[in-house]
Amino acid sequence: MLNQENILVFGELLLRFSSSEDQFISKNHTVSLFPGGSEANVSASLGQWKIPCSYVSCVPDNALAANALQSLEELGVNTNKTLRQGNRLGLYFLLSANGLTSGEVVYDRKFSSFSNLKPGVIDWDKVLDGHTWFHWTALTPALNENMAAVCKEALVAARAKGLKISVDLNYRSRLWDYGKQPIEVMPELVAYCDVIMGNIWAANKMLGIPVDDSLNRETSVEDYKQHANASAKIVFEQFPQCKHIANTYRFMDNPKHNLFYGTYHTPDGNYISEVQETNDVIDRIGSGDAFMAGLIYGILSSTDGAEIIRMATSSGYNKLFVKGDFGNGNI
């Protein structure tokens, strides 16, 4: 039975520009535009599952931002708490049609309305009122020191109000460019979290959890499971607030191929999903966010660890067949 938590998701709303070819600038092709951003993607899935969900961001008061927010509203997400101020919406450019190649992502997020937020602007006690779960990601404190401080504000308020807190340790090296490394920022913030999603490499980069440098594409599923179990054990020891950990494993052998599975851990047990594999990928952007949403859905609807990781992995895998950043709600 689904436990109807009221979830507040905080992060930057982005617009994605995708080329119809693997070269973004050329003479005869089109560019597709999609709303996105990791946290918006999570909200989109939760909304489609009819889980009460509010999305909080900061966007300029213009038609472009309004249209992007409307796309979330149409999926069942409440965007009324989003601030309308500043002058620009964050953008990113995908230098391929769908993220299937090694095509680069170019961010254009500096000086956006969201990245210009300062501590004290958001009344977190008011914004969090009525909610029981707060979700954020490592992308936000990656933007600048002020955004790291805003995250700290939100987490302190959420913990004081007794909300469950989840984080996605998504790491983007191009964003951490203001003189701080993740390991200098993230441990203090993650200490507030009940649910941590990412992978063993992100846990190493952001939390200092040891990882074996010899692990690669040829490492067996069973070996990855054992390494995930060991990593989770250390996370639970170092971050006692945390009661749920999940890791994704995604490997690509060619543009259309994806191998996808996950592990889930509690202080009392370790679980692994079935391995999902396809050679028919349409769009892999947002698959990790769909996994995160599925993890939240699983924790809300089941106490069975095997079922929780099945739902998370299924949600992430199904996103591979959906164009754009948002999933389609299949789980």
PDB file of N, CA and C in Angstrom, residues 96-183:
ATOM      1  N   SER A  96      24.370  15.718 -29.142  1.00  0.00           N
ATOM      2  CA  SER A  96      23.936  14.544 -29.897  1.00  0.00           C
ATOM      3  C   SER A  96      22.422  14.547 -29.823  1.00  0.00           C
ATOM      4  N   ALA A  97      21.811  13.643 -30.535  1.00  0.00           N
ATOM      5  CA  ALA A  97      20.350  13.652 -30.577  1.00  0.00           C
ATOM      6  C   ALA A  97      19.728  13.197 -29.270  1.00  0.00           C
ATOM      7  N   ASN A  98      20.419  12.339 -28.541  1.00  0.00           N
ATOM      8  CA  ASN A  98      19.744  11.675 -27.423  1.00  0.00           C
ATOM      9  C   ASN A  98      20.679  11.189 -26.316  1.00  0.00           C
ATOM     10  N   GLY A  99      21.917  11.593 -26.335  1.00  0.00           N
ATOM     11  CA  GLY A  99      22.842  11.128 -25.314  1.00  0.00           C
ATOM     12  C   GLY A  99      23.356   9.735 -25.561  1.00  0.00           C
ATOM     13  N   LEU A 100      23.153   9.205 -26.766  1.00  0.00           N
ATOM     14  CA  LEU A 100      23.535   7.818 -27.032  1.00  0.00           C
ATOM     15  C   LEU A 100      25.005   7.671 -27.353  1.00  0.00           C
ATOM     16  N   THR A 101      25.616   8.722 -27.829  1.00  0.00           N
ATOM     17  CA  THR A 101      27.037   8.650 -28.101  1.00  0.00           C
ATOM     18  C   THR A 101      27.774   9.264 -26.924  1.00  0.00           C
ATOM     19  N   SER A 102      29.046   9.464 -27.101  1.00  0.00           N
ATOM     20  CA  SER A 102      29.813  10.151 -26.059  1.00  0.00           C
ATOM     21  C   SER A 102      29.677  11.663 -26.203  1.00  0.00           C
ATOM     22  N   GLY A 103      28.665  12.081 -26.963  1.00  0.00           N
ATOM     23  CA  GLY A 103      28.424  13.501 -27.201  1.00  0.00           C
ATOM     24  C   GLY A 103      28.438  14.298 -25.906  1.00  0.00           C
ATOM     25  N   GLU A 104      29.136  15.409 -25.927  1.00  0.00           N
ATOM     26  CA  GLU A 104      29.343  16.180 -24.719  1.00  0.00           C
ATOM     27  C   GLU A 104      28.094  16.958 -24.322  1.00  0.00           C
ATOM     28  N   VAL A 105      28.000  17.242 -23.019  1.00  0.00           N
ATOM     29  CA  VAL A 105      26.999  18.157 -22.489  1.00  0.00           C
ATOM     30  C   VAL A 105      27.690  19.478 -22.190  1.00  0.00           C
ATOM     31  N   VAL A 106      27.131  20.549 -22.694  1.00  0.00           N
ATOM     32  CA  VAL A 106      27.645  21.883 -22.413  1.00  0.00           C
ATOM     33  C   VAL A 106      26.614  22.609 -21.558  1.00  0.00           C
ATOM     34  N   TYR A 107      27.024  23.040 -20.361  1.00  0.00           N
ATOM     35  CA  TYR A 107      26.120  23.740 -19.458  1.00  0.00           C
ATOM     36  C   TYR A 107      26.184  25.245 -19.682  1.00  0.00           C
ATOM     37  N   ASP A 108      25.038  25.880 -19.572  1.00  0.00           N
ATOM     38  CA  ASP A 108      24.945  27.339 -19.587  1.00  0.00           C
ATOM     39  C   ASP A 108      24.049  27.723 -18.413  1.00  0.00           C
ATOM     40  N   ARG A 109      24.611  27.587 -17.207  1.00  0.00           N
ATOM     41  CA  ARG A 109      23.826  27.754 -15.984  1.00  0.00           C
ATOM     42  C   ARG A 109      24.294  28.929 -15.126  1.00  0.00           C
ATOM     43  N   LYS A 110      25.462  29.474 -15.413  1.00  0.00           N
ATOM     44  CA  LYS A 110      25.960  30.570 -14.597  1.00  0.00           C
ATOM     45  C   LYS A 110      25.059  31.795 -14.734  1.00  0.00           C
ATOM     46  N   PHE A 111      24.831  32.462 -13.606  1.00  0.00           N
ATOM     47  CA  PHE A 111      24.034  33.691 -13.539  1.00  0.00           C
ATOM     48  C   PHE A 111      22.562  33.458 -13.875  1.00  0.00           C
ATOM     49  N   SER A 112      22.130  32.197 -13.795  1.00  0.00           N
ATOM     50  CA  SER A 112      20.698  31.926 -13.946  1.00  0.00           C
ATOM     51  C   SER A 112      19.959  32.418 -12.709  1.00  0.00           C
ATOM     52  N   SER A 113      18.649  32.534 -12.825  1.00  0.00           N
ATOM     53  CA  SER A 113      17.836  32.941 -11.676  1.00  0.00           C
ATOM     54  C   SER A 113      18.094  32.029 -10.482  1.00  0.00           C
ATOM     55  N   PHE A 114      18.170  30.733 -10.743  1.00  0.00           N
ATOM     56  CA  PHE A 114      18.356  29.770  -9.662  1.00  0.00           C
ATOM     57  C   PHE A 114      19.740  29.906  -9.036  1.00  0.00           C
ATOM     58  N   SER A 115      20.779  29.959  -9.864  1.00  0.00           N
ATOM     59  CA  SER A 115      22.141  29.983  -9.323  1.00  0.00           C
ATOM     60  C   SER A 115      22.460  31.278  -8.593  1.00  0.00           C
ATOM     61  N   ASN A 116      21.632  32.313  -8.790  1.00  0.00           N
ATOM     62  CA  ASN A 116      21.828  33.581  -8.088  1.00  0.00           C
ATOM     63  C   ASN A 116      21.123  33.646  -6.741  1.00  0.00           C
ATOM     64  N   LEU A 117      20.449  32.561  -6.350  1.00  0.00           N
ATOM     65  CA  LEU A 117      19.811  32.543  -5.032  1.00  0.00           C
ATOM     66  C   LEU A 117      20.856  32.738  -3.932  1.00  0.00           C
ATOM     67  N   LYS A 118      20.434  33.371  -2.867  1.00  0.00           N
ATOM     68  CA  LYS A 118      21.296  33.603  -1.713  1.00  0.00           C
ATOM     69  C   LYS A 118      20.609  33.061  -0.457  1.00  0.00           C
ATOM     70  N   PRO A 119      21.391  32.741   0.562  1.00  0.00           N
ATOM     71  CA  PRO A 119      20.779  32.356   1.836  1.00  0.00           C
ATOM     72  C   PRO A 119      19.853  33.451   2.341  1.00  0.00           C
ATOM     73  N   GLY A 120      18.743  33.050   2.937  1.00  0.00           N
ATOM     74  CA  GLY A 120      17.790  34.007   3.474  1.00  0.00           C
ATOM     75  C   GLY A 120      16.680  34.408   2.529  1.00  0.00           C
ATOM     76  N   VAL A 121      16.809  34.061   1.250  1.00  0.00           N
ATOM     77  CA  VAL A 121      15.784  34.435   0.271  1.00  0.00           C
ATOM     78  C   VAL A 121      14.547  33.552   0.402  1.00  0.00           C
ATOM     79  N   ILE A 122      14.746  32.268   0.560  1.00  0.00           N
ATOM     80  CA  ILE A 122      13.627  31.327   0.679  1.00  0.00           C
ATOM     81  C   ILE A 122      13.278  31.135   2.150  1.00  0.00           C
ATOM     82  N   ASP A 123      12.022  31.298   2.483  1.00  0.00           N
ATOM     83  CA  ASP A 123      11.543  31.029   3.839  1.00  0.00           C
ATOM     84  C   ASP A 123      11.261  29.535   3.931  1.00  0.00           C
ATOM     85  N   TRP A 124      12.285  28.768   4.302  1.00  0.00           N
ATOM     86  CA  TRP A 124      12.174  27.312   4.261  1.00  0.00           C
ATOM     87  C   TRP A 124      11.135  26.780   5.235  1.00  0.00           C
ATOM     88  N   ASP A 125      10.988  27.432   6.375  1.00  0.00           N
ATOM     89  CA  ASP A 125       9.969  26.964   7.327  1.00  0.00           C
ATOM     90  C   ASP A 125       8.586  27.024   6.694  1.00  0.00           C
ATOM     91  N   LYS A 126       8.336  28.067   5.952  1.00  0.00           N
ATOM     92  CA  LYS A 126       7.051  28.222   5.273  1.00  0.00           C
ATOM     93  C   LYS A 126       6.941  27.290   4.073  1.00  0.00           C
ATOM     94  N   VAL A 127       7.993  27.223   3.264  1.00  0.00           N
ATOM     95  CA  VAL A 127       7.964  26.404   2.053  1.00  0.00           C
ATOM     96  C   VAL A 127       7.807  24.916   2.383  1.00  0.00           C
ATOM     97  N   LEU A 128       8.446  24.471   3.461  1.00  0.00           N
ATOM     98  CA  LEU A 128       8.398  23.056   3.836  1.00  0.00           C
ATOM     99  C   LEU A 128       7.121  22.677   4.579  1.00  0.00           C
ATOM    100  N   ASP A 129       6.381  23.663   5.016  1.00  0.00           N
ATOM    101  CA  ASP A 129       5.177  23.394   5.807  1.00  0.00           C
ATOM    102  C   ASP A 129       4.202  22.504   5.026  1.00  0.00           C
ATOM    103  N   GLY A 130       3.708  21.464   5.688  1.00  0.00           N
ATOM    104  CA  GLY A 130       2.765  20.554   5.060  1.00  0.00           C
ATOM    105  C   GLY A 130       3.408  19.403   4.310  1.00  0.00           C
ATOM    106  N   HIS A 131       4.731  19.432   4.183  1.00  0.00           N
ATOM    107  CA  HIS A 131       5.440  18.363   3.480  1.00  0.00           C
ATOM    108  C   HIS A 131       6.064  17.391   4.477  1.00  0.00           C
ATOM    109  N   THR A 132       6.272  16.167   4.024  1.00  0.00           N
ATOM    110  CA  THR A 132       6.830  15.134   4.897  1.00  0.00           C
ATOM    111  C   THR A 132       8.143  14.563   4.360  1.00  0.00           C
ATOM    112  N   TRP A 133       8.530  14.962   3.147  1.00  0.00           N
ATOM    113  CA  TRP A 133       9.742  14.436   2.509  1.00  0.00           C
ATOM    114  C   TRP A 133      10.371  15.570   1.705  1.00  0.00           C
ATOM    115  N   PHE A 134      11.712  15.696   1.804  1.00  0.00           N
ATOM    116  CA  PHE A 134      12.454  16.708   1.052  1.00  0.00           C
ATOM    117  C   PHE A 134      13.521  16.017   0.207  1.00  0.00           C
ATOM    118  N   HIS A 135      13.520  16.311  -1.110  1.00  0.00           N
ATOM    119  CA  HIS A 135      14.517  15.724  -2.006  1.00  0.00           C
ATOM    120  C   HIS A 135      15.366  16.811  -2.650  1.00  0.00           C
ATOM    121  N   TRP A 136      16.678  16.579  -2.698  1.00  0.00           N
ATOM    122  CA  TRP A 136      17.618  17.498  -3.326  1.00  0.00           C
ATOM    123  C   TRP A 136      18.715  16.673  -3.994  1.00  0.00           C
ATOM    124  N   THR A 137      19.606  17.339  -4.731  1.00  0.00           N
ATOM    125  CA  THR A 137      20.693  16.615  -5.380  1.00  0.00           C
ATOM    126  C   THR A 137      22.009  17.359  -5.220  1.00  0.00           C
ATOM    127  N   ALA A 138      23.095  16.649  -5.488  1.00  0.00           N
ATOM    128  CA  ALA A 138      24.431  17.237  -5.398  1.00  0.00           C
ATOM    129  C   ALA A 138      24.705  18.241  -6.503  1.00  0.00           C
ATOM    130  N   LEU A 139      23.805  18.351  -7.478  1.00  0.00           N
ATOM    131  CA  LEU A 139      23.991  19.341  -8.537  1.00  0.00           C
ATOM    132  C   LEU A 139      23.868  20.768  -8.012  1.00  0.00           C
ATOM    133  N   THR A 140      23.048  20.964  -6.989  1.00  0.00           N
ATOM    134  CA  THR A 140      22.802  22.320  -6.500  1.00  0.00           C
ATOM    135  C   THR A 140      24.003  22.906  -5.767  1.00  0.00           C
ATOM    136  N   PRO A 141      24.592  22.224  -4.775  1.00  0.00           N
ATOM    137  CA  PRO A 141      25.780  22.807  -4.135  1.00  0.00           C
ATOM    138  C   PRO A 141      26.992  22.836  -5.047  1.00  0.00           C
ATOM    139  N   ALA A 142      26.914  22.158  -6.207  1.00  0.00           N
ATOM    140  CA  ALA A 142      28.014  22.228  -7.178  1.00  0.00           C
ATOM    141  C   ALA A 142      28.077  23.577  -7.870  1.00  0.00           C
ATOM    142  N   LEU A 143      27.000  24.360  -7.820  1.00  0.00           N
ATOM    143  CA  LEU A 143      26.926  25.586  -8.620  1.00  0.00           C
ATOM    144  C   LEU A 143      27.784  26.712  -8.056  1.00  0.00           C
ATOM    145  N   ASN A 144      27.733  26.923  -6.756  1.00  0.00           N
ATOM    146  CA  ASN A 144      28.542  27.967  -6.118  1.00  0.00           C
ATOM    147  C   ASN A 144      28.365  27.869  -4.609  1.00  0.00           C
ATOM    148  N   GLU A 145      29.143  28.645  -3.886  1.00  0.00           N
ATOM    149  CA  GLU A 145      29.104  28.554  -2.418  1.00  0.00           C
ATOM    150  C   GLU A 145      27.768  29.005  -1.852  1.00  0.00           C
ATOM    151  N   ASN A 146      27.149  29.998  -2.471  1.00  0.00           N
ATOM    152  CA  ASN A 146      25.846  30.441  -1.982  1.00  0.00           C
ATOM    153  C   ASN A 146      24.811  29.329  -2.092  1.00  0.00           C
ATOM    154  N   MET A 147      24.854  28.567  -3.187  1.00  0.00           N
ATOM    155  CA  MET A 147      23.882  27.493  -3.355  1.00  0.00           C
ATOM    156  C   MET A 147      24.139  26.366  -2.354  1.00  0.00           C
ATOM    157  N   ALA A 148      25.398  26.126  -2.018  1.00  0.00           N
ATOM    158  CA  ALA A 148      25.689  25.145  -0.966  1.00  0.00           C
ATOM    159  C   ALA A 148      25.099  25.616   0.360  1.00  0.00           C
ATOM    160  N   ALA A 149      25.187  26.914   0.626  1.00  0.00           N
ATOM    161  CA  ALA A 149      24.626  27.469   1.864  1.00  0.00           C
ATOM    162  C   ALA A 149      23.102  27.404   1.848  1.00  0.00           C
ATOM    163  N   VAL A 150      22.485  27.624   0.684  1.00  0.00           N
ATOM    164  CA  VAL A 150      21.024  27.503   0.579  1.00  0.00           C
ATOM    165  C   VAL A 150      20.594  26.067   0.868  1.00  0.00           C
ATOM    166  N   CYS A 151      21.343  25.102   0.339  1.00  0.00           N
ATOM    167  CA  CYS A 151      21.037  23.696   0.642  1.00  0.00           C
ATOM    168  C   CYS A 151      21.125  23.437   2.143  1.00  0.00           C
ATOM    169  N   LYS A 152      22.148  23.976   2.792  1.00  0.00           N
ATOM    170  CA  LYS A 152      22.296  23.790   4.241  1.00  0.00           C
ATOM    171  C   LYS A 152      21.090  24.368   4.973  1.00  0.00           C
ATOM    172  N   GLU A 153      20.648  25.543   4.581  1.00  0.00           N
ATOM    173  CA  GLU A 153      19.452  26.148   5.163  1.00  0.00           C
ATOM    174  C   GLU A 153      18.252  25.214   5.063  1.00  0.00           C
ATOM    175  N   ALA A 154      18.048  24.703   3.862  1.00  0.00           N
ATOM    176  CA  ALA A 154      16.897  23.832   3.616  1.00  0.00           C
ATOM    177  C   ALA A 154      16.975  22.558   4.450  1.00  0.00           C
ATOM    178  N   LEU A 155      18.156  21.970   4.517  1.00  0.00           N
ATOM    179  CA  LEU A 155      18.322  20.710   5.248  1.00  0.00           C
ATOM    180  C   LEU A 155      18.132  20.906   6.749  1.00  0.00           C
ATOM    181  N   VAL A 156      18.651  21.992   7.285  1.00  0.00           N
ATOM    182  CA  VAL A 156      18.458  22.283   8.713  1.00  0.00           C
ATOM    183  C   VAL A 156      16.974  22.436   9.019  1.00  0.00           C
ATOM    184  N   ALA A 157      16.264  23.173   8.160  1.00  0.00           N
ATOM    185  CA  ALA A 157      14.833  23.380   8.369  1.00  0.00           C
ATOM    186  C   ALA A 157      14.050  22.085   8.214  1.00  0.00           C
ATOM    187  N   ALA A 158      14.403  21.300   7.207  1.00  0.00           N
ATOM    188  CA  ALA A 158      13.696  20.027   6.980  1.00  0.00           C
ATOM    189  C   ALA A 158      13.904  19.063   8.135  1.00  0.00           C
ATOM    190  N   ARG A 159      15.124  18.994   8.639  1.00  0.00           N
ATOM    191  CA  ARG A 159      15.390  18.107   9.782  1.00  0.00           C
ATOM    192  C   ARG A 159      14.643  18.590  11.013  1.00  0.00           C
ATOM    193  N   ALA A 160      14.606  19.898  11.248  1.00  0.00           N
ATOM    194  CA  ALA A 160      13.907  20.449  12.413  1.00  0.00           C
ATOM    195  C   ALA A 160      12.417  20.147  12.357  1.00  0.00           C
ATOM    196  N   LYS A 161      11.862  20.076  11.146  1.00  0.00           N
ATOM    197  CA  LYS A 161      10.434  19.794  10.988  1.00  0.00           C
ATOM    198  C   LYS A 161      10.152  18.299  10.879  1.00  0.00           C
ATOM    199  N   GLY A 162      11.183  17.472  10.958  1.00  0.00           N
ATOM    200  CA  GLY A 162      10.990  16.026  10.976  1.00  0.00           C
ATOM    201  C   GLY A 162      10.734  15.391   9.621  1.00  0.00           C
ATOM    202  N   LEU A 163      11.112  16.079   8.524  1.00  0.00           N
ATOM    203  CA  LEU A 163      10.907  15.498   7.201  1.00  0.00           C
ATOM    204  C   LEU A 163      11.933  14.405   6.926  1.00  0.00           C
ATOM    205  N   LYS A 164      11.540  13.411   6.140  1.00  0.00           N
ATOM    206  CA  LYS A 164      12.499  12.463   5.594  1.00  0.00           C
ATOM    207  C   LYS A 164      13.234  13.179   4.462  1.00  0.00           C
ATOM    208  N   ILE A 165      14.546  12.945   4.346  1.00  0.00           N
ATOM    209  CA  ILE A 165      15.362  13.670   3.373  1.00  0.00           C
ATOM    210  C   ILE A 165      16.102  12.685   2.476  1.00  0.00           C
ATOM    211  N   SER A 166      16.022  12.921   1.174  1.00  0.00           N
ATOM    212  CA  SER A 166      16.744  12.081   0.208  1.00  0.00           C
ATOM    213  C   SER A 166      17.655  12.938  -0.649  1.00  0.00           C
ATOM    214  N   VAL A 167      18.761  12.327  -1.107  1.00  0.00           N
ATOM    215  CA  VAL A 167      19.719  13.021  -1.951  1.00  0.00           C
ATOM    216  C   VAL A 167      20.185  12.095  -3.064  1.00  0.00           C
ATOM    217  N   ASP A 168      20.404  12.677  -4.223  1.00  0.00           N
ATOM    218  CA  ASP A 168      21.048  11.986  -5.339  1.00  0.00           C
ATOM    219  C   ASP A 168      22.463  12.554  -5.459  1.00  0.00           C
ATOM    220  N   LEU A 169      23.465  11.681  -5.340  1.00  0.00           N
ATOM    221  CA  LEU A 169      24.858  12.116  -5.414  1.00  0.00           C
ATOM    222  C   LEU A 169      25.327  12.216  -6.863  1.00  0.00           C
ATOM    223  N   ASN A 170      24.545  12.844  -7.713  1.00  0.00           N
ATOM    224  CA  ASN A 170      24.974  12.934  -9.106  1.00  0.00           C
ATOM    225  C   ASN A 170      26.138  13.920  -9.221  1.00  0.00           C
ATOM    226  N   TYR A 171      27.202  13.455  -9.861  1.00  0.00           N
ATOM    227  CA  TYR A 171      28.446  14.210  -9.950  1.00  0.00           C
ATOM    228  C   TYR A 171      28.654  14.705 -11.372  1.00  0.00           C
ATOM    229  N   ARG A 172      28.865  16.014 -11.518  1.00  0.00           N
ATOM    230  CA  ARG A 172      29.166  16.612 -12.809  1.00  0.00           C
ATOM    231  C   ARG A 172      30.419  17.468 -12.633  1.00  0.00           C
ATOM    232  N   SER A 173      31.536  16.978 -13.132  1.00  0.00           N
ATOM    233  CA  SER A 173      32.815  17.662 -12.893  1.00  0.00           C
ATOM    234  C   SER A 173      32.808  19.083 -13.435  1.00  0.00           C
ATOM    235  N   ARG A 174      32.080  19.339 -14.523  1.00  0.00           N
ATOM    236  CA  ARG A 174      32.077  20.667 -15.119  1.00  0.00           C
ATOM    237  C   ARG A 174      31.370  21.706 -14.244  1.00  0.00           C
ATOM    238  N   LEU A 175      30.558  21.259 -13.308  1.00  0.00           N
ATOM    239  CA  LEU A 175      29.846  22.200 -12.447  1.00  0.00           C
ATOM    240  C   LEU A 175      30.679  22.623 -11.238  1.00  0.00           C
ATOM    241  N   TRP A 176      31.532  21.760 -10.751  1.00  0.00           N
ATOM    242  CA  TRP A 176      32.321  22.069  -9.557  1.00  0.00           C
ATOM    243  C   TRP A 176      33.545  22.892  -9.964  1.00  0.00           C
ATOM    244  N   ASP A 177      33.320  24.168 -10.220  1.00  0.00           N
ATOM    245  CA  ASP A 177      34.416  24.990 -10.744  1.00  0.00           C
ATOM    246  C   ASP A 177      34.605  26.286  -9.954  1.00  0.00           C
ATOM    247  N   TYR A 178      34.154  26.300  -8.686  1.00  0.00           N
ATOM    248  CA  TYR A 178      34.273  27.545  -7.911  1.00  0.00           C
ATOM    249  C   TYR A 178      35.298  27.428  -6.781  1.00  0.00           C
ATOM    250  N   GLY A 179      36.216  26.460  -6.918  1.00  0.00           N
ATOM    251  CA  GLY A 179      37.292  26.343  -5.952  1.00  0.00           C
ATOM    252  C   GLY A 179      37.065  25.343  -4.845  1.00  0.00           C
ATOM    253  N   LYS A 180      35.907  24.688  -4.840  1.00  0.00           N
ATOM    254  CA  LYS A 180      35.609  23.662  -3.852  1.00  0.00           C
ATOM    255  C   LYS A 180      35.463  22.314  -4.545  1.00  0.00           C
ATOM    256  N   GLN A 181      35.965  21.279  -3.911  1.00  0.00           N
ATOM    257  CA  GLN A 181      35.737  19.917  -4.369  1.00  0.00           C
ATOM    258  C   GLN A 181      34.544  19.331  -3.609  1.00  0.00           C
ATOM    259  N   PRO A 182      33.835  18.362  -4.215  1.00  0.00           N
ATOM    260  CA  PRO A 182      32.663  17.791  -3.538  1.00  0.00           C
ATOM    261  C   PRO A 182      32.961  17.283  -2.130  1.00  0.00           C
ATOM    262  N   ILE A 183      34.132  16.704  -1.933  1.00  0.00           N
ATOM    263  CA  ILE A 183      34.463  16.129  -0.632  1.00  0.00           C
ATOM    264  C   ILE A 183      34.550  17.208   0.452  1.00  0.00           C
TER     265      ILE A 183
END
